[in-house]
mmCIF file of C-alpha atoms in Angstrom:
data_model
loop_
_atom_site.group_PDB
_atom_site.id
_atom_site.type_symbol
_atom_site.label_atom_id
_atom_site.label_comp_id
_atom_site.label_asym_id
_atom_site.label_seq_id
_atom_site.Cartn_x
_atom_site.Cartn_y
_atom_site.Cartn_z
ATOM 1 C CA MET T 1 22.957 123.446 62.499
ATOM 2 C CA ALA T 2 24.158 121.491 59.317
ATOM 3 C CA GLN T 3 24.209 124.071 56.505
ATOM 4 C CA LEU T 4 23.228 123.142 52.374
ATOM 5 C CA ILE T 5 24.658 125.277 50.543
ATOM 6 C CA LEU T 6 23.604 125.694 47.028
ATOM 7 C CA LYS T 7 25.188 125.916 43.434
ATOM 8 C CA PRO T 8 24.792 129.520 41.923
ATOM 9 C CA GLY T 9 21.562 130.331 40.776
ATOM 10 C CA LYS T 10 19.759 128.042 42.506
ATOM 11 C CA GLU T 11 18.598 129.245 44.863
ATOM 12 C CA ARG T 12 15.588 130.860 42.172
ATOM 13 C CA SER T 13 12.828 128.187 42.575
ATOM 14 C CA LEU T 14 13.041 129.469 47.012
ATOM 15 C CA PHE T 15 11.969 132.467 46.139
ATOM 16 C CA ARG T 16 9.275 130.743 44.782
ATOM 17 C CA ARG T 17 8.459 129.237 47.494
ATOM 18 C CA HIS T 18 8.849 125.946 45.477
ATOM 19 C CA PRO T 19 9.202 123.483 48.769
ATOM 20 C CA TRP T 20 12.158 120.869 47.214
ATOM 21 C CA ILE T 21 15.979 120.839 46.994
ATOM 22 C CA PHE T 22 16.977 118.441 44.142
ATOM 23 C CA ALA T 23 20.327 116.849 45.128
ATOM 24 C CA GLY T 24 21.345 118.292 41.185
ATOM 25 C CA SER T 25 20.858 122.292 42.808
ATOM 26 C CA VAL T 26 23.098 121.307 45.748
ATOM 27 C CA GLU T 27 26.921 122.326 46.064
ATOM 28 C CA ARG T 28 28.113 120.997 49.258
ATOM 29 C CA LEU T 29 26.684 119.758 52.778
ATOM 30 C CA GLU T 30 28.774 121.336 55.953
ATOM 31 C CA GLY T 31 28.615 120.422 58.861
ATOM 32 C CA ARG T 32 26.397 116.252 59.638
ATOM 33 C CA ALA T 33 23.332 115.674 59.220
ATOM 34 C CA ARG T 34 21.222 112.232 59.497
ATOM 35 C CA PRO T 35 18.587 111.454 57.650
ATOM 36 C CA GLY T 36 15.246 113.262 58.073
ATOM 37 C CA ASP T 37 18.092 115.952 60.509
ATOM 38 C CA THR T 38 16.826 120.096 59.969
ATOM 39 C CA VAL T 39 19.577 122.335 57.685
ATOM 40 C CA THR T 40 19.889 125.372 56.978
ATOM 41 C CA VAL T 41 19.748 126.026 53.060
ATOM 42 C CA LEU T 42 22.328 129.040 52.364
ATOM 43 C CA SER T 43 22.632 130.224 48.476
ATOM 44 C CA ALA T 44 26.181 130.000 47.190
ATOM 45 C CA GLU T 45 26.465 133.734 48.380
ATOM 46 C CA GLY T 46 25.971 132.522 51.446
ATOM 47 C CA LYS T 47 22.727 133.618 52.609
ATOM 48 C CA ALA T 48 19.935 131.620 54.260
ATOM 49 C CA LEU T 49 16.921 130.395 52.701
ATOM 50 C CA ALA T 50 15.281 128.335 54.707
ATOM 51 C CA ARG T 51 15.516 125.714 57.158
ATOM 52 C CA ALA T 52 14.330 122.085 55.225
ATOM 53 C CA ALA T 53 14.626 118.187 56.463
ATOM 54 C CA PHE T 54 17.581 116.507 54.741
ATOM 55 C CA SER T 55 17.803 112.830 52.933
ATOM 56 C CA PRO T 56 21.089 112.194 51.593
ATOM 57 C CA ALA T 57 18.988 109.386 49.496
ATOM 58 C CA SER T 58 16.263 110.716 47.842
ATOM 59 C CA GLN T 59 17.036 112.990 44.604
ATOM 60 C CA ILE T 60 14.972 115.571 46.567
ATOM 61 C CA ARG T 61 17.740 116.172 48.578
ATOM 62 C CA ALA T 62 15.389 118.447 51.275
ATOM 63 C CA ARG T 63 12.152 119.900 51.079
ATOM 64 C CA VAL T 64 11.928 123.053 53.391
ATOM 65 C CA TRP T 65 9.455 123.369 56.669
ATOM 66 C CA SER T 66 10.051 126.599 57.054
ATOM 67 C CA PHE T 67 10.613 130.001 54.801
ATOM 68 C CA GLU T 68 10.791 131.983 58.212
ATOM 69 C CA LEU T 69 14.467 131.368 59.020
ATOM 70 C CA GLU T 70 13.836 132.562 63.404
ATOM 71 C CA ALA T 71 11.472 128.957 63.425
ATOM 72 C CA ALA T 72 12.357 126.328 65.387
ATOM 73 C CA ILE T 73 11.723 122.964 63.726
ATOM 74 C CA ASP T 74 10.448 121.337 66.951
ATOM 75 C CA HIS T 75 7.324 119.652 68.432
ATOM 76 C CA ALA T 76 5.385 122.403 68.971
ATOM 77 C CA PHE T 77 6.126 123.650 65.214
ATOM 78 C CA PHE T 78 4.479 120.588 64.036
ATOM 79 C CA LYS T 79 1.453 121.046 66.310
ATOM 80 C CA ARG T 80 0.978 123.992 65.294
ATOM 81 C CA ALA T 81 1.392 123.092 61.309
ATOM 82 C CA VAL T 82 -1.567 120.374 62.086
ATOM 83 C CA ALA T 83 -3.448 121.939 64.395
ATOM 84 C CA ALA T 84 -3.603 124.990 60.873
ATOM 85 C CA SER T 85 -4.361 122.056 58.513
ATOM 86 C CA VAL T 86 -7.485 120.618 60.264
ATOM 87 C CA ALA T 87 -8.501 124.173 61.004
ATOM 88 C CA ARG T 88 -8.513 124.975 57.151
ATOM 89 C CA ARG T 89 -10.423 121.732 56.740
ATOM 90 C CA ALA T 90 -13.173 122.802 59.356
ATOM 91 C CA ALA T 91 -13.390 126.393 57.758
ATOM 92 C CA ILE T 92 -14.672 124.570 53.845
ATOM 93 C CA PRO T 93 -18.497 124.889 54.043
ATOM 94 C CA ALA T 94 -18.686 121.634 51.023
ATOM 95 C CA LEU T 95 -16.681 119.400 54.021
ATOM 96 C CA ARG T 96 -19.450 120.039 56.460
ATOM 97 C CA GLY T 97 -20.692 116.798 57.310
ATOM 98 C CA GLN T 98 -18.149 114.710 55.560
ATOM 99 C CA GLU T 99 -17.199 111.501 57.264
ATOM 100 C CA GLY T 100 -14.490 111.562 55.275
ATOM 101 C CA VAL T 101 -11.973 113.949 54.808
ATOM 102 C CA ARG T 102 -8.136 114.395 53.933
ATOM 103 C CA LEU T 103 -6.761 116.328 56.517
ATOM 104 C CA ILE T 104 -2.855 117.286 55.454
ATOM 105 C CA HIS T 105 -2.322 117.128 51.759
ATOM 106 C CA GLY T 106 2.142 117.223 51.893
ATOM 107 C CA GLU T 107 3.461 120.123 50.784
ATOM 108 C CA SER T 108 0.164 122.133 49.781
ATOM 109 C CA ASP T 109 -0.006 122.188 54.133
ATOM 110 C CA GLY T 110 3.707 123.079 54.503
ATOM 111 C CA LEU T 111 4.288 119.450 55.794
ATOM 112 C CA PRO T 112 5.857 117.689 53.083
ATOM 113 C CA GLY T 113 5.727 114.045 53.291
ATOM 114 C CA VAL T 114 2.363 114.146 55.250
ATOM 115 C CA ILE T 115 -0.692 112.966 54.608
ATOM 116 C CA ALA T 116 -3.355 112.118 56.559
ATOM 117 C CA ASP T 117 -6.916 111.240 56.027
ATOM 118 C CA ARG T 118 -10.146 111.399 58.560
ATOM 119 C CA TYR T 119 -12.732 108.217 58.216
ATOM 120 C CA GLY T 120 -14.896 108.981 60.988
ATOM 121 C CA ASP T 121 -13.043 108.346 64.663
ATOM 122 C CA VAL T 122 -10.168 107.048 62.741
ATOM 123 C CA VAL T 123 -7.119 108.608 61.066
ATOM 124 C CA VAL T 124 -4.653 107.449 58.992
ATOM 125 C CA LEU T 125 -1.458 108.817 58.684
ATOM 126 C CA GLN T 126 1.766 108.178 55.876
ATOM 127 C CA LEU T 127 4.770 109.296 55.550
ATOM 128 C CA THR T 128 6.420 109.235 52.911
ATOM 129 C CA SER T 129 9.740 111.925 53.285
ATOM 130 C CA ALA T 130 13.015 111.168 55.594
ATOM 131 C CA GLY T 131 11.707 114.733 57.275
ATOM 132 C CA ALA T 132 7.823 112.730 58.347
ATOM 133 C CA ASP T 133 9.579 110.175 59.432
ATOM 134 C CA LYS T 134 11.861 111.544 61.891
ATOM 135 C CA TRP T 135 8.884 114.138 63.705
ATOM 136 C CA ARG T 136 5.985 111.237 63.486
ATOM 137 C CA GLU T 137 5.569 111.511 67.608
ATOM 138 C CA ALA T 138 4.809 114.883 66.753
ATOM 139 C CA ILE T 139 2.546 115.116 64.042
ATOM 140 C CA VAL T 140 0.641 111.724 65.679
ATOM 141 C CA ALA T 141 0.105 113.679 68.521
ATOM 142 C CA GLY T 142 -0.486 117.146 67.141
ATOM 143 C CA LEU T 143 -3.708 114.941 64.860
ATOM 144 C CA VAL T 144 -5.485 113.178 68.317
ATOM 145 C CA GLN T 145 -5.388 116.888 70.129
ATOM 146 C CA ALA T 146 -6.649 118.353 66.794
ATOM 147 C CA THR T 147 -9.157 115.893 66.024
ATOM 148 C CA GLY T 148 -9.956 114.266 68.942
ATOM 149 C CA CYS T 149 -9.752 110.366 66.921
ATOM 150 C CA ALA T 150 -10.001 107.317 68.821
ATOM 151 C CA ALA T 151 -7.230 105.764 66.520
ATOM 152 C CA VAL T 152 -4.340 107.300 64.384
ATOM 153 C CA TYR T 153 -3.480 104.155 61.907
ATOM 154 C CA GLU T 154 -0.010 104.442 60.045
ATOM 155 C CA ARG T 155 0.263 103.397 56.492
ATOM 156 C CA SER T 156 3.818 104.308 55.548
ATOM 157 C CA ASP T 157 3.822 101.527 53.113
ATOM 158 C CA SER T 158 4.209 103.066 50.125
ATOM 159 C CA GLU T 159 6.851 102.628 47.347
ATOM 160 C CA VAL T 160 8.691 105.948 46.900
ATOM 161 C CA ARG T 161 9.723 105.820 50.595
ATOM 162 C CA ALA T 162 12.042 103.209 49.679
ATOM 163 C CA LEU T 163 13.368 106.672 47.558
ATOM 164 C CA GLU T 164 14.224 107.946 50.696
ATOM 165 C CA GLY T 165 15.632 105.636 52.598
ATOM 166 C CA LEU T 166 13.310 104.182 54.819
ATOM 167 C CA GLU T 167 10.745 100.352 55.299
ATOM 168 C CA PRO T 168 7.733 100.116 55.411
ATOM 169 C CA ARG T 169 5.681 100.673 58.589
ATOM 170 C CA THR T 170 2.414 100.166 58.799
ATOM 171 C CA GLY T 171 0.285 99.366 62.612
ATOM 172 C CA CYS T 172 -1.735 101.849 65.234
ATOM 173 C CA VAL T 173 0.220 104.405 66.580
ATOM 174 C CA HIS T 174 -2.688 105.999 69.101
ATOM 175 C CA GLY T 175 -5.892 103.848 69.766
ATOM 176 C CA GLY T 176 -7.541 100.643 67.597
ATOM 177 C CA LEU T 177 -9.331 100.207 65.025
ATOM 178 C CA PRO T 178 -12.848 99.630 65.501
ATOM 179 C CA GLU T 179 -14.218 95.813 65.415
ATOM 180 C CA GLY T 180 -16.277 94.746 62.784
ATOM 181 C CA GLY T 181 -14.321 97.265 60.587
ATOM 182 C CA LEU T 182 -14.747 100.461 58.822
ATOM 183 C CA SER T 183 -17.137 102.655 56.364
ATOM 184 C CA ILE T 184 -18.075 106.255 55.730
ATOM 185 C CA VAL T 185 -20.708 107.816 54.039
ATOM 186 C CA GLU T 186 -20.677 109.582 51.532
ATOM 187 C CA HIS T 187 -22.786 111.944 49.938
ATOM 188 C CA GLY T 188 -25.538 109.255 50.485
ATOM 189 C CA VAL T 189 -23.963 105.865 50.143
ATOM 190 C CA ARG T 190 -22.171 103.768 52.442
ATOM 191 C CA MET T 191 -18.918 102.422 51.549
ATOM 192 C CA GLU T 192 -16.620 100.477 53.214
ATOM 193 C CA VAL T 193 -12.876 101.578 54.213
ATOM 194 C CA ASP T 194 -10.308 99.414 54.243
ATOM 195 C CA VAL T 195 -7.340 101.065 56.186
ATOM 196 C CA GLU T 196 -5.267 98.365 56.854
ATOM 197 C CA GLY T 197 -4.992 96.535 52.749
ATOM 198 C CA GLY T 198 -6.866 98.638 50.541
ATOM 199 C CA HIS T 199 -5.157 101.499 48.607
ATOM 200 C CA LYS T 200 -3.496 104.766 49.256
ATOM 201 C CA THR T 201 -5.087 105.113 52.788
ATOM 202 C CA GLY T 202 -8.049 103.332 52.563
ATOM 203 C CA PHE T 203 -9.715 105.476 49.818
ATOM 204 C CA TYR T 204 -9.669 108.219 47.284
ATOM 205 C CA LEU T 205 -10.743 110.949 48.900
ATOM 206 C CA ASP T 206 -9.908 113.390 46.379
ATOM 207 C CA GLN T 207 -12.399 112.030 43.819
ATOM 208 C CA ARG T 208 -15.498 112.198 45.966
ATOM 209 C CA ASP T 209 -17.090 115.411 44.155
ATOM 210 C CA ASN T 210 -16.226 113.774 40.869
ATOM 211 C CA ARG T 211 -18.287 110.526 42.554
ATOM 212 C CA LEU T 212 -21.653 113.071 42.960
ATOM 213 C CA LEU T 213 -21.104 114.380 39.643
ATOM 214 C CA THR T 214 -21.638 110.651 38.150
ATOM 215 C CA GLY T 215 -24.303 110.486 39.914
ATOM 216 C CA GLN T 216 -26.089 113.272 38.891
ATOM 217 C CA LEU T 217 -25.501 112.967 35.498
ATOM 218 C CA ALA T 218 -26.252 108.851 35.151
ATOM 219 C CA ALA T 219 -29.821 109.408 35.481
ATOM 220 C CA GLY T 220 -32.599 106.843 33.217
ATOM 221 C CA ARG T 221 -28.526 106.393 31.381
ATOM 222 C CA GLU T 222 -26.831 103.104 30.190
ATOM 223 C CA VAL T 223 -23.216 103.422 32.805
ATOM 224 C CA LEU T 224 -20.163 101.781 31.687
ATOM 225 C CA ASN T 225 -17.816 101.781 34.448
ATOM 226 C CA CYS T 226 -13.657 100.803 34.434
ATOM 227 C CA PHE T 227 -11.001 100.203 36.465
ATOM 228 C CA CYS T 228 -13.907 100.498 39.318
ATOM 229 C CA TYR T 229 -12.171 99.273 42.510
ATOM 230 C CA THR T 230 -14.678 99.424 45.065
ATOM 231 C CA GLY T 231 -17.306 100.286 43.453
ATOM 232 C CA GLY T 232 -17.661 104.058 44.126
ATOM 233 C CA PHE T 233 -18.347 105.862 41.013
ATOM 234 C CA SER T 234 -20.850 102.298 39.953
ATOM 235 C CA LEU T 235 -22.780 103.406 43.403
ATOM 236 C CA GLN T 236 -23.249 106.672 43.019
ATOM 237 C CA ALA T 237 -24.550 106.067 38.910
ATOM 238 C CA LEU T 238 -27.079 104.151 41.146
ATOM 239 C CA ALA T 239 -28.296 106.726 43.343
ATOM 240 C CA GLY T 240 -28.874 109.141 40.446
ATOM 241 C CA GLY T 241 -31.045 106.585 38.832
ATOM 242 C CA ALA T 242 -29.024 104.761 36.549
ATOM 243 C CA LYS T 243 -30.899 102.148 33.928
ATOM 244 C CA SER T 244 -27.977 99.833 34.144
ATOM 245 C CA VAL T 245 -24.227 99.658 35.986
ATOM 246 C CA LEU T 246 -21.447 98.224 34.123
ATOM 247 C CA SER T 247 -18.617 97.789 36.620
ATOM 248 C CA ILE T 248 -15.404 96.592 34.939
ATOM 249 C CA ASP T 249 -11.913 95.502 37.552
ATOM 250 C CA SER T 250 -8.654 93.425 37.072
ATOM 251 C CA SER T 251 -9.022 92.875 41.229
ATOM 252 C CA ALA T 252 -11.374 89.558 42.305
ATOM 253 C CA PRO T 253 -10.488 91.237 45.935
ATOM 254 C CA ALA T 254 -11.451 94.812 44.785
ATOM 255 C CA LEU T 255 -14.659 93.654 42.883
ATOM 256 C CA ALA T 256 -15.777 91.508 46.311
ATOM 257 C CA SER T 257 -15.375 94.535 48.117
ATOM 258 C CA ALA T 258 -17.469 96.394 45.217
ATOM 259 C CA ARG T 259 -20.544 93.712 45.946
ATOM 260 C CA ARG T 260 -19.932 94.148 49.789
ATOM 261 C CA ASN T 261 -20.758 98.551 49.560
ATOM 262 C CA LEU T 262 -23.356 97.232 47.324
ATOM 263 C CA ALA T 263 -25.064 95.334 49.958
ATOM 264 C CA LEU T 264 -24.863 97.904 52.435
ATOM 265 C CA ASN T 265 -27.099 100.502 50.350
ATOM 266 C CA PRO T 266 -29.998 98.408 50.624
ATOM 267 C CA GLN T 267 -32.143 101.665 48.986
ATOM 268 C CA LEU T 268 -30.245 100.938 45.842
ATOM 269 C CA ASP T 269 -31.492 97.997 42.849
ATOM 270 C CA GLY T 270 -28.364 96.009 42.727
ATOM 271 C CA ALA T 271 -30.635 94.007 39.427
ATOM 272 C CA ARG T 272 -29.573 97.172 37.853
ATOM 273 C CA ALA T 273 -25.613 96.632 38.775
ATOM 274 C CA GLU T 274 -23.349 94.189 37.327
ATOM 275 C CA TRP T 275 -19.529 92.996 38.304
ATOM 276 C CA CYS T 276 -16.709 91.654 35.826
ATOM 277 C CA GLU T 277 -13.731 91.104 36.567
ATOM 278 C CA ALA T 278 -11.208 90.912 33.821
ATOM 279 C CA ASP T 279 -8.964 93.321 31.973
ATOM 280 C CA VAL T 280 -10.318 96.878 30.977
ATOM 281 C CA PHE T 281 -8.601 96.633 27.673
ATOM 282 C CA LYS T 282 -9.322 93.415 26.574
ATOM 283 C CA ALA T 283 -13.217 93.592 27.935
ATOM 284 C CA LEU T 284 -13.671 97.214 25.965
ATOM 285 C CA ARG T 285 -11.918 95.553 23.155
ATOM 286 C CA ALA T 286 -14.716 92.928 23.667
ATOM 287 C CA LEU T 287 -17.617 95.385 24.223
ATOM 288 C CA LYS T 288 -16.827 97.086 20.797
ATOM 289 C CA GLU T 289 -16.697 93.895 19.441
ATOM 290 C CA GLU T 290 -19.897 93.199 20.622
ATOM 291 C CA GLY T 291 -21.597 96.439 19.113
ATOM 292 C CA ARG T 292 -22.476 97.052 23.323
ATOM 293 C CA ARG T 293 -23.358 101.004 23.647
ATOM 294 C CA PHE T 294 -23.285 102.877 26.410
ATOM 295 C CA ASP T 295 -24.329 106.643 27.234
ATOM 296 C CA LEU T 296 -21.994 107.535 30.237
ATOM 297 C CA ILE T 297 -18.161 106.319 31.054
ATOM 298 C CA VAL T 298 -15.732 106.405 33.693
ATOM 299 C CA LEU T 299 -12.964 105.912 33.375
ATOM 300 C CA ASP T 300 -10.578 105.926 36.496
ATOM 301 C CA PRO T 301 -7.693 104.092 35.539
ATOM 302 C CA PRO T 302 -4.047 103.126 37.901
ATOM 303 C CA LYS T 303 -1.254 105.625 37.622
ATOM 304 C CA PHE T 304 -0.211 104.132 34.414
ATOM 305 C CA ALA T 305 2.917 107.217 34.152
ATOM 306 C CA PRO T 306 4.599 107.655 38.024
ATOM 307 C CA SER T 307 7.042 109.555 36.882
ATOM 308 C CA ALA T 308 8.148 112.126 33.532
ATOM 309 C CA ALA T 309 10.035 109.167 32.500
ATOM 310 C CA HIS T 310 7.581 106.916 31.822
ATOM 311 C CA ALA T 311 5.148 109.446 29.980
ATOM 312 C CA GLU T 312 5.628 108.664 26.513
ATOM 313 C CA ARG T 313 4.174 104.741 27.061
ATOM 314 C CA ALA T 314 1.755 106.134 29.489
ATOM 315 C CA ALA T 315 0.420 108.939 26.906
ATOM 316 C CA ARG T 316 -0.415 105.603 24.915
ATOM 317 C CA ALA T 317 -1.982 103.343 26.884
ATOM 318 C CA TYR T 318 -4.207 106.914 27.115
ATOM 319 C CA LYS T 319 -4.695 107.077 24.023
ATOM 320 C CA ASP T 320 -5.833 103.006 23.704
ATOM 321 C CA ILE T 321 -8.877 103.899 26.529
ATOM 322 C CA ASN T 322 -10.235 106.603 25.408
ATOM 323 C CA LEU T 323 -10.582 105.982 21.911
ATOM 324 C CA PHE T 324 -12.934 102.909 23.118
ATOM 325 C CA GLY T 325 -14.272 105.162 25.705
ATOM 326 C CA PHE T 326 -15.630 107.029 22.399
ATOM 327 C CA ARG T 327 -16.086 104.121 20.454
ATOM 328 C CA LEU T 328 -18.584 102.643 22.762
ATOM 329 C CA LEU T 329 -19.837 106.243 23.896
ATOM 330 C CA ASN T 330 -24.115 106.348 22.595
ATOM 331 C CA PRO T 331 -24.582 110.457 20.445
ATOM 332 C CA GLY T 332 -24.944 112.349 23.267
ATOM 333 C CA GLY T 333 -22.938 110.469 25.516
ATOM 334 C CA ILE T 334 -20.679 111.617 27.966
ATOM 335 C CA LEU T 335 -17.691 109.827 28.922
ATOM 336 C CA MET T 336 -15.411 111.218 31.986
ATOM 337 C CA THR T 337 -12.168 110.121 31.989
ATOM 338 C CA TYR T 338 -9.580 110.351 34.681
ATOM 339 C CA SER T 339 -5.463 110.706 35.730
ATOM 340 C CA CYS T 340 -3.831 110.306 38.443
ATOM 341 C CA SER T 341 -0.541 109.822 36.791
ATOM 342 C CA GLY T 342 1.974 112.797 37.757
ATOM 343 C CA GLY T 343 3.905 112.387 34.388
ATOM 344 C CA ILE T 344 1.326 113.596 32.394
ATOM 345 C CA GLY T 345 0.349 117.718 32.566
ATOM 346 C CA GLN T 346 -3.240 118.758 32.186
ATOM 347 C CA GLU T 347 -2.152 120.275 28.724
ATOM 348 C CA LEU T 348 -0.629 116.501 27.413
ATOM 349 C CA PHE T 349 -4.037 114.656 29.100
ATOM 350 C CA GLN T 350 -6.442 117.228 27.332
ATOM 351 C CA LYS T 351 -4.849 116.828 23.765
ATOM 352 C CA ILE T 352 -4.232 112.806 24.605
ATOM 353 C CA VAL T 353 -7.950 113.175 25.019
ATOM 354 C CA ALA T 354 -9.007 114.867 22.141
ATOM 355 C CA GLY T 355 -6.273 113.136 19.565
ATOM 356 C CA ALA T 356 -8.379 109.684 20.311
ATOM 357 C CA ALA T 357 -11.954 111.396 19.775
ATOM 358 C CA ILE T 358 -11.064 112.834 16.694
ATOM 359 C CA ASP T 359 -9.479 109.015 16.045
ATOM 360 C CA ALA T 360 -12.303 107.169 17.029
ATOM 361 C CA GLY T 361 -14.389 109.786 14.745
ATOM 362 C CA ALA T 362 -16.478 112.071 17.997
ATOM 363 C CA ASP T 363 -17.982 114.893 17.688
ATOM 364 C CA ALA T 364 -16.748 116.072 21.418
ATOM 365 C CA ARG T 365 -16.957 119.109 23.691
ATOM 366 C CA ILE T 366 -15.590 119.505 26.993
ATOM 367 C CA LEU T 367 -18.430 119.708 29.434
ATOM 368 C CA TYR T 368 -16.477 119.822 32.752
ATOM 369 C CA ARG T 369 -12.801 119.717 33.785
ATOM 370 C CA LEU T 370 -12.676 117.144 36.231
ATOM 371 C CA ALA T 371 -11.005 118.483 39.616
ATOM 372 C CA ALA T 372 -9.595 117.053 43.370
ATOM 373 C CA ALA T 373 -12.187 117.304 45.859
ATOM 374 C CA PRO T 374 -11.952 120.508 47.698
ATOM 375 C CA ASP T 375 -9.998 119.352 50.968
ATOM 376 C CA HIS T 376 -6.820 118.058 48.293
ATOM 377 C CA PRO T 377 -5.468 122.051 47.487
ATOM 378 C CA ILE T 378 -2.690 122.877 45.622
ATOM 379 C CA GLY T 379 -1.183 125.051 47.525
ATOM 380 C CA LEU T 380 2.082 126.287 47.052
ATOM 381 C CA ALA T 381 4.547 123.575 45.766
ATOM 382 C CA VAL T 382 2.737 123.991 41.672
ATOM 383 C CA PRO T 383 1.399 126.625 40.542
ATOM 384 C CA GLU T 384 -1.986 127.584 42.288
ATOM 385 C CA GLY T 385 -5.662 126.816 41.185
ATOM 386 C CA GLU T 386 -7.359 123.345 41.270
ATOM 387 C CA TYR T 387 -5.913 119.882 40.643
ATOM 388 C CA LEU T 388 -7.318 118.750 37.380
ATOM 389 C CA LYS T 389 -8.118 114.994 37.266
ATOM 390 C CA GLY T 390 -9.716 114.855 34.313
ATOM 391 C CA LEU T 391 -12.351 115.770 31.506
ATOM 392 C CA ALA T 392 -16.314 115.103 31.292
ATOM 393 C CA CYS T 393 -16.566 114.914 27.443
ATOM 394 C CA GLN T 394 -19.951 114.588 25.693
ATOM 395 C CA VAL T 395 -20.088 113.396 22.054
ATOM 396 C CA GLY T 396 -22.209 114.499 19.643
#
């Protein structure tokens, strides 16, 4: 087995069980290793530290599979890891009865570059690292064995695969998709899931609990949902008794899906829903000029900062939308604002939102720190604790 030798002092992160080894930490590779091959990671002094997947094209030069030096990285290893991940979700009371669940969350489950989401009897798999790609067959077999699912559909079309030197790959790798489309029920609301062409794996499961909270806060309120995508927050607001819901997105296909989702739920009063295809930034300015006000506003934009290099520009965009959000709130109104940008940390995001409230002249206080759903654990890849998605702020 090839050996990856680290530069002096670069082993400290591994002692903290961080699973990434960056190119700048590597002194040399001894032996031959192809993309995805398992290598032994050694300190500069020659001490064996971990077994990891080698990725010569990526700045993350290796991702740790195991810190147990005796571990054999083989088919059985991945079947055990997949089964353990599935079992962890089964043991979470809040996930019982949910038709949409994240089964594997990458590094947090000891499987770097592996995402697996279950929608009813279909599992959608996304492989984003060279190591995960190499062990595709074992991971698929593990998912089928652990879940008994009828189909596994691969959605390995994320842009980050290019950083690993990998081509996009999609399609069924086990069984076949059901005829007539796929849908799930989430907190009493039915939503279609487009596993072939939707964002990510077809749905944003991490916002499940925050959508429910939106419904719980919506009764009797006039709601504005920005970047609404397929209407998850909008439909939960309607289910919660919102007086009206205005949903804005720039994507016509996303809004068409949102309308279909509303039609799937005849128990909801569709007359209270309004859909608007527009650039959200322009739409917010227009609403301000019209003098519109709302009691509950949801801001769930796409990723503005994919990396720290984009943080400054992204911070301005987050500041702008939150500024407009605060200005459009009625007294006592609530702003639920989110970020999915890896380049914007928790402290920076809170500062951005606080700055927007000050500039808007709003007397705002944080009601809730909004975390990802419990099937999206942090694990040991980053500091332990809840994965903060956003904030819910109430104005005076």
